[in-house]
Tab-separated table of C-alpha atoms in Angstrom:
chain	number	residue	atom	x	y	z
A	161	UNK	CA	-7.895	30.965	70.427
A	162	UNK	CA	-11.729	32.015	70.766
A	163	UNK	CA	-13.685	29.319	72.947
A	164	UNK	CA	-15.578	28.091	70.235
A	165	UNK	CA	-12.722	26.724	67.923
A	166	UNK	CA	-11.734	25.149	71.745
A	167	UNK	CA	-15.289	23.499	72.359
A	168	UNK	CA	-15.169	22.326	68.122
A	169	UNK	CA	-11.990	20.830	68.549
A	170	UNK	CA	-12.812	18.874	72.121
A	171	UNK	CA	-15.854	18.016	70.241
A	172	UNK	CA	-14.564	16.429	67.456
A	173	UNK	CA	-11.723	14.922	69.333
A	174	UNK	CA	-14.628	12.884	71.405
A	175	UNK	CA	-16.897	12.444	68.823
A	176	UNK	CA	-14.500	10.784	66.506
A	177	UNK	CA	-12.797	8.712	69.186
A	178	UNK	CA	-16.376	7.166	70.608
A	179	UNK	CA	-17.183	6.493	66.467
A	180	UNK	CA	-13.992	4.383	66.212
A	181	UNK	CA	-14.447	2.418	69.172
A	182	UNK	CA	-17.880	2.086	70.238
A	183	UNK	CA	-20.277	3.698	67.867
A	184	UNK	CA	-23.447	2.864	70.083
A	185	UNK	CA	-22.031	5.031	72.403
A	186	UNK	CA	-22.386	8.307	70.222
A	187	UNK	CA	-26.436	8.720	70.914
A	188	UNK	CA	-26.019	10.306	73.718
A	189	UNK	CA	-24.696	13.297	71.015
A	190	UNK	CA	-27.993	13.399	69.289
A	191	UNK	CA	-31.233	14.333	70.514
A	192	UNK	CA	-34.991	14.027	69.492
A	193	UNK	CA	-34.804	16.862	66.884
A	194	UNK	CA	-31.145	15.936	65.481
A	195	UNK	CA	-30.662	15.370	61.324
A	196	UNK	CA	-28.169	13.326	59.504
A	197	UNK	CA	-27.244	13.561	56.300
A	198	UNK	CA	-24.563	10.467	55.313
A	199	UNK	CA	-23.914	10.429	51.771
A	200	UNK	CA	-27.101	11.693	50.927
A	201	UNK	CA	-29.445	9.431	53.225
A	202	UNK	CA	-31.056	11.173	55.382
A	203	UNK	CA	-32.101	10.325	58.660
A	204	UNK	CA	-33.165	12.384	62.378
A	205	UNK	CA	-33.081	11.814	65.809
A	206	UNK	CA	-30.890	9.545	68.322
A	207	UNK	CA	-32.025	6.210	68.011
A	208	UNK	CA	-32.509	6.557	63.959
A	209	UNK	CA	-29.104	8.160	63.498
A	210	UNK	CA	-27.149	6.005	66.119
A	211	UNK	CA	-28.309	2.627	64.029
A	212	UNK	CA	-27.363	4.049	60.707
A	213	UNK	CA	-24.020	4.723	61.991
A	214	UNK	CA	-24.351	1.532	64.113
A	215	UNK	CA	-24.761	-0.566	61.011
A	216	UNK	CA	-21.820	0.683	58.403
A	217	UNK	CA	-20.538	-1.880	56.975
A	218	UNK	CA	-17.293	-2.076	58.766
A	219	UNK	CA	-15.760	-3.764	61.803
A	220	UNK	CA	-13.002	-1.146	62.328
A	221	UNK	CA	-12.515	2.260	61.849
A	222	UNK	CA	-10.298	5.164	61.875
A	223	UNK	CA	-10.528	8.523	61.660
A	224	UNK	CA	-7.613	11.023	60.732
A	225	UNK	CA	-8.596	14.665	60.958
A	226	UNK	CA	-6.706	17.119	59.102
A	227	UNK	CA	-8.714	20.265	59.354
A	228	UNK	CA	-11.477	21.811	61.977
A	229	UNK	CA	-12.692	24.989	61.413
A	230	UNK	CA	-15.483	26.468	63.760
A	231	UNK	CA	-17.679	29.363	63.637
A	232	UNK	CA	-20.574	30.793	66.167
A	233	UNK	CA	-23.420	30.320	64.103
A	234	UNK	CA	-26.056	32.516	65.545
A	235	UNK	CA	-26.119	35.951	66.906
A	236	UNK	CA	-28.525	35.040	69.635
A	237	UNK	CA	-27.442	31.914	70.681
A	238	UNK	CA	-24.345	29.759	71.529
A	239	UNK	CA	-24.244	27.464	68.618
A	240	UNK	CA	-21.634	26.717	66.615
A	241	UNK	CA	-20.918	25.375	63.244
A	242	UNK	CA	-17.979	23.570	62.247
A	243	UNK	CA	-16.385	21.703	59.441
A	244	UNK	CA	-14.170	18.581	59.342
A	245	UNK	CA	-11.704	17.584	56.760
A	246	UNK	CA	-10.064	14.015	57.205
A	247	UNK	CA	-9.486	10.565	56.255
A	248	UNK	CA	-11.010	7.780	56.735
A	249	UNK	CA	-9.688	4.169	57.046
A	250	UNK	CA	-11.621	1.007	57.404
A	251	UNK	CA	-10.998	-2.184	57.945
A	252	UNK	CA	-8.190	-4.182	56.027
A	253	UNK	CA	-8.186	-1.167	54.167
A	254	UNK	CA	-4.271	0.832	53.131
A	255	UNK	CA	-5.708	3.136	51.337
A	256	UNK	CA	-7.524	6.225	53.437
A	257	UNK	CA	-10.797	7.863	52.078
A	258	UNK	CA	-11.137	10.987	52.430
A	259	UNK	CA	-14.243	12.727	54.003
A	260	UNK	CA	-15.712	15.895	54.552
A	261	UNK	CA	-18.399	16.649	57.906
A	262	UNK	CA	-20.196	19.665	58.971
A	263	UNK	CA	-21.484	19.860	62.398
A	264	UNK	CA	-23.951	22.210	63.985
A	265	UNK	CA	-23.870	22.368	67.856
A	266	UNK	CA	-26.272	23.243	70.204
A	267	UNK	CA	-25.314	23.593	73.769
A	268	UNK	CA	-27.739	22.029	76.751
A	269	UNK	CA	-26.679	21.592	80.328
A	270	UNK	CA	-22.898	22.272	80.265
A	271	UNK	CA	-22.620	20.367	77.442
A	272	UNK	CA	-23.304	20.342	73.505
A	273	UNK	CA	-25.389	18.148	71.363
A	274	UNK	CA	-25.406	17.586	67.520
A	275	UNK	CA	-28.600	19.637	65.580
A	276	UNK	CA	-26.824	19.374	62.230
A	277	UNK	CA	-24.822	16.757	60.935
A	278	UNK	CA	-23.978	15.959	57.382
A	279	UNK	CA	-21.678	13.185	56.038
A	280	UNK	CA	-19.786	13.296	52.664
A	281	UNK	CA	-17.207	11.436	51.397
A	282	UNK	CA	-14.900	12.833	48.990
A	283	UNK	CA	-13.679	11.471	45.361
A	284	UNK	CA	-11.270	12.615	43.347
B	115	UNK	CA	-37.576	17.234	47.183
B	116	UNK	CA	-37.986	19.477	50.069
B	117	UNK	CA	-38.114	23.184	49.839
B	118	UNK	CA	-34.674	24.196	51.417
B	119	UNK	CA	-33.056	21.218	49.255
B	120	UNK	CA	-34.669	23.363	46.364
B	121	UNK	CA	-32.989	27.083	48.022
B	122	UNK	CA	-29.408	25.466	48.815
B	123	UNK	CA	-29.275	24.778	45.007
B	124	UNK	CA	-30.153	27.142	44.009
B	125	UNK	CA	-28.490	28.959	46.077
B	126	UNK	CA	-24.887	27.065	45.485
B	127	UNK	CA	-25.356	27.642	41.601
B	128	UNK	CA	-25.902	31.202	41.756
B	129	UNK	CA	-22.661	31.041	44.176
B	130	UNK	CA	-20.160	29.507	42.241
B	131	UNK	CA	-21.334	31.464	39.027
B	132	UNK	CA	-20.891	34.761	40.544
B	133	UNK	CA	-17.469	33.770	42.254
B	134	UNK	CA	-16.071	32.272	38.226
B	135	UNK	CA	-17.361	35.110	36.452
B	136	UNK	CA	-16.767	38.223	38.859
B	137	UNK	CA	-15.635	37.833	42.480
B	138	UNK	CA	-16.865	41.532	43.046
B	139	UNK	CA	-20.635	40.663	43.062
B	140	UNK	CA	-20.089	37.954	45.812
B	141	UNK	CA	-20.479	41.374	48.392
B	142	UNK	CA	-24.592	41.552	48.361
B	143	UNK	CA	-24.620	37.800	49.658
B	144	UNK	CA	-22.857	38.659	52.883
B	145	UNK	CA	-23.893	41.135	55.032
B	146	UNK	CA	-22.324	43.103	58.421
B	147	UNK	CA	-22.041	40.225	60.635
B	148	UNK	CA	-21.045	37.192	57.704
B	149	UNK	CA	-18.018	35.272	58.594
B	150	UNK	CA	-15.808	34.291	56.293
B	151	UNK	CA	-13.112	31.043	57.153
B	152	UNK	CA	-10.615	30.504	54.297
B	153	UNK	CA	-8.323	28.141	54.906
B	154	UNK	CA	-7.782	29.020	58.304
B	155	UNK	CA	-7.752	32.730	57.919
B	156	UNK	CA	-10.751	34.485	59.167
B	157	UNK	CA	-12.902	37.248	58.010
B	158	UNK	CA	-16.373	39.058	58.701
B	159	UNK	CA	-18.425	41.151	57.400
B	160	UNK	CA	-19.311	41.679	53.506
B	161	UNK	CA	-16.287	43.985	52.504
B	162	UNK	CA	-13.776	42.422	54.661
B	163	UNK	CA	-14.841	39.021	52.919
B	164	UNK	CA	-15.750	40.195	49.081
B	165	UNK	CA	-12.057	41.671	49.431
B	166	UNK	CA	-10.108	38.285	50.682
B	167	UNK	CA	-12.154	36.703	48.036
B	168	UNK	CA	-11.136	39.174	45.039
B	169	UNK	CA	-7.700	39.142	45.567
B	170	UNK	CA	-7.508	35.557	45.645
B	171	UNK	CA	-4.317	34.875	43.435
B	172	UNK	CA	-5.930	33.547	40.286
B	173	UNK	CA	-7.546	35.172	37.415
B	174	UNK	CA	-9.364	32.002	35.874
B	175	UNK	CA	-11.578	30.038	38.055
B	176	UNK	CA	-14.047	27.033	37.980
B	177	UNK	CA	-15.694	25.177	40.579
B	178	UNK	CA	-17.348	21.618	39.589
B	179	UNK	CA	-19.669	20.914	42.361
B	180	UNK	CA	-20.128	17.325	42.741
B	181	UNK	CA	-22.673	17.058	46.237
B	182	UNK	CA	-25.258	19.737	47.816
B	183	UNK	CA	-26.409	18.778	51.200
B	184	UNK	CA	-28.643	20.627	52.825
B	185	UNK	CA	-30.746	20.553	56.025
B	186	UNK	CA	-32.566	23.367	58.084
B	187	UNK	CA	-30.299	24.458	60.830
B	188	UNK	CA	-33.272	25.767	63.382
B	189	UNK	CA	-36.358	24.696	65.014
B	190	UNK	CA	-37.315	28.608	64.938
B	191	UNK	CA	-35.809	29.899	61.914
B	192	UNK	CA	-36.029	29.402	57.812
B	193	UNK	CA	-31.783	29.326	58.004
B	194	UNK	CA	-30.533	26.381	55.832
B	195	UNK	CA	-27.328	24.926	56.240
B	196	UNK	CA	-25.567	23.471	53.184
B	197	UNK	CA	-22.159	21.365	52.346
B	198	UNK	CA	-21.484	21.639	49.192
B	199	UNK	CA	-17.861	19.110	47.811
B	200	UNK	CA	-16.440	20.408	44.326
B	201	UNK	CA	-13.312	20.456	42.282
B	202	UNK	CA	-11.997	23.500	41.447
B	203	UNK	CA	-9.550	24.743	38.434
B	204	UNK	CA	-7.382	27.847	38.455
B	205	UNK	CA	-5.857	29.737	35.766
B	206	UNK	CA	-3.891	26.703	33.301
B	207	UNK	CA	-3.808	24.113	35.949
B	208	UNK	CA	-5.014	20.275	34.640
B	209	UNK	CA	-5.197	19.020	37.225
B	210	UNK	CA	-8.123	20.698	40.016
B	211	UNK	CA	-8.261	20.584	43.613
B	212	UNK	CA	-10.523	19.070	45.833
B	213	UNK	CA	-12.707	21.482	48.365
B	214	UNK	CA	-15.502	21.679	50.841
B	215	UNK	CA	-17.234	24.419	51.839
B	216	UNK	CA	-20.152	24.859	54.423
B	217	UNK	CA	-22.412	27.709	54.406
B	218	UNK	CA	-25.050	29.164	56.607
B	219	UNK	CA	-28.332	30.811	55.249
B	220	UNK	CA	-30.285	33.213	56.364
B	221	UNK	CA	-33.229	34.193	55.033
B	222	UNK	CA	-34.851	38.075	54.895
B	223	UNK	CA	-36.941	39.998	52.568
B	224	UNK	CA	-37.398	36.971	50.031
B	225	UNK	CA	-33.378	35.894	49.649
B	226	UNK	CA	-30.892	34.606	51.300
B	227	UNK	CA	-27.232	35.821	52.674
B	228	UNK	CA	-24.351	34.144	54.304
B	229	UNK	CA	-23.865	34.102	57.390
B	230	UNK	CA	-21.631	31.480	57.999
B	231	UNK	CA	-18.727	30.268	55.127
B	232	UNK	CA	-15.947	27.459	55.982
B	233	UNK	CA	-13.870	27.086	52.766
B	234	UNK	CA	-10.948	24.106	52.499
B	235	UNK	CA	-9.131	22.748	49.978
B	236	UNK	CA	-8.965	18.436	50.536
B	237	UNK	CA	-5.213	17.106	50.658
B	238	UNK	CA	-4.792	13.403	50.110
């Protein structure tokens, strides 16, 4: 297993956990000069991403993943792309959605923050 | 609309046009160090790819795309990266399958090849 699928999947792991219990909590994951893309809204940096996701229009949350697959996404650098397959269940809700989320990751510090991040679900 | 909105469209079309009318002519949109993840199995560079991607076992092919997302993927650089969620229909099937794919752009001498490419089919 290369060491980037290993960072992707402790990535998502985290990522998706914080979501689905404290969403406020993800900012720290998203810097000055970080883009969202949910559903075709777009929005950038921390504090404008963290209240979209903040304010979805759900009290609970769940996310299933099915599939990561991760990539290095530069020759020069450390970064590293990686694409999410899932579902998604909110609420009340039986019936999952399911979604689809690309990630772009830059590393800083020991860590890694989100540059790229783009939202979609998917209907059949 | 902004510009690499405009490229990842045009870009996607071009794609999926090539890949439903001859597989072979995919190869000039990768390049030595493309990476190629198909549904788990990985791949670089242009031959290596064009080659997974020919003998894919169908001889009919459509992909619907239903979204294009796109959003630059570098402070430094003019790469764009793109999700793009589609159906897709093989040979006689009715009924098509549900995919994602994420790819990464780079830009040189007035195009753009891949240098990133995450395909998955989406299982309910």
């Amino acid at each position: 297993m290369s060491n980037f699928q290993e960072v992707a999947e402790a990535f998502v792991k985290f990522y998706y956990e914080t979501f689905d219990s404290n969403r406020q909590n993800l900012a720290p994951l998203y810097a000055k000069g970080s883009m969202l893309t949910f559903e075709s809204q777009q929005f950038s940096g921390s504090a404008s991403i963290t209240e979209k996701l903040v304010a979805l229009p759900f009290q609970k949350v769940a996310h299933r993943i099915s599939t990561i697959d991760a990539q290095p996404s530069s020759p020069q650098n450390a970064t590293i792309l990686v694409l999410v397959t899932g579902q998604l269940l909110v609420d009340e809700e039986q019936n999952p959605q399911m979604f689809s989320q690309t990630f772009h990751l830059v590393p800083e510090n020991g860590s890694y923050w989100v540059f790229n991040d783009i939202f979609r679900l998917n209907y059949a």
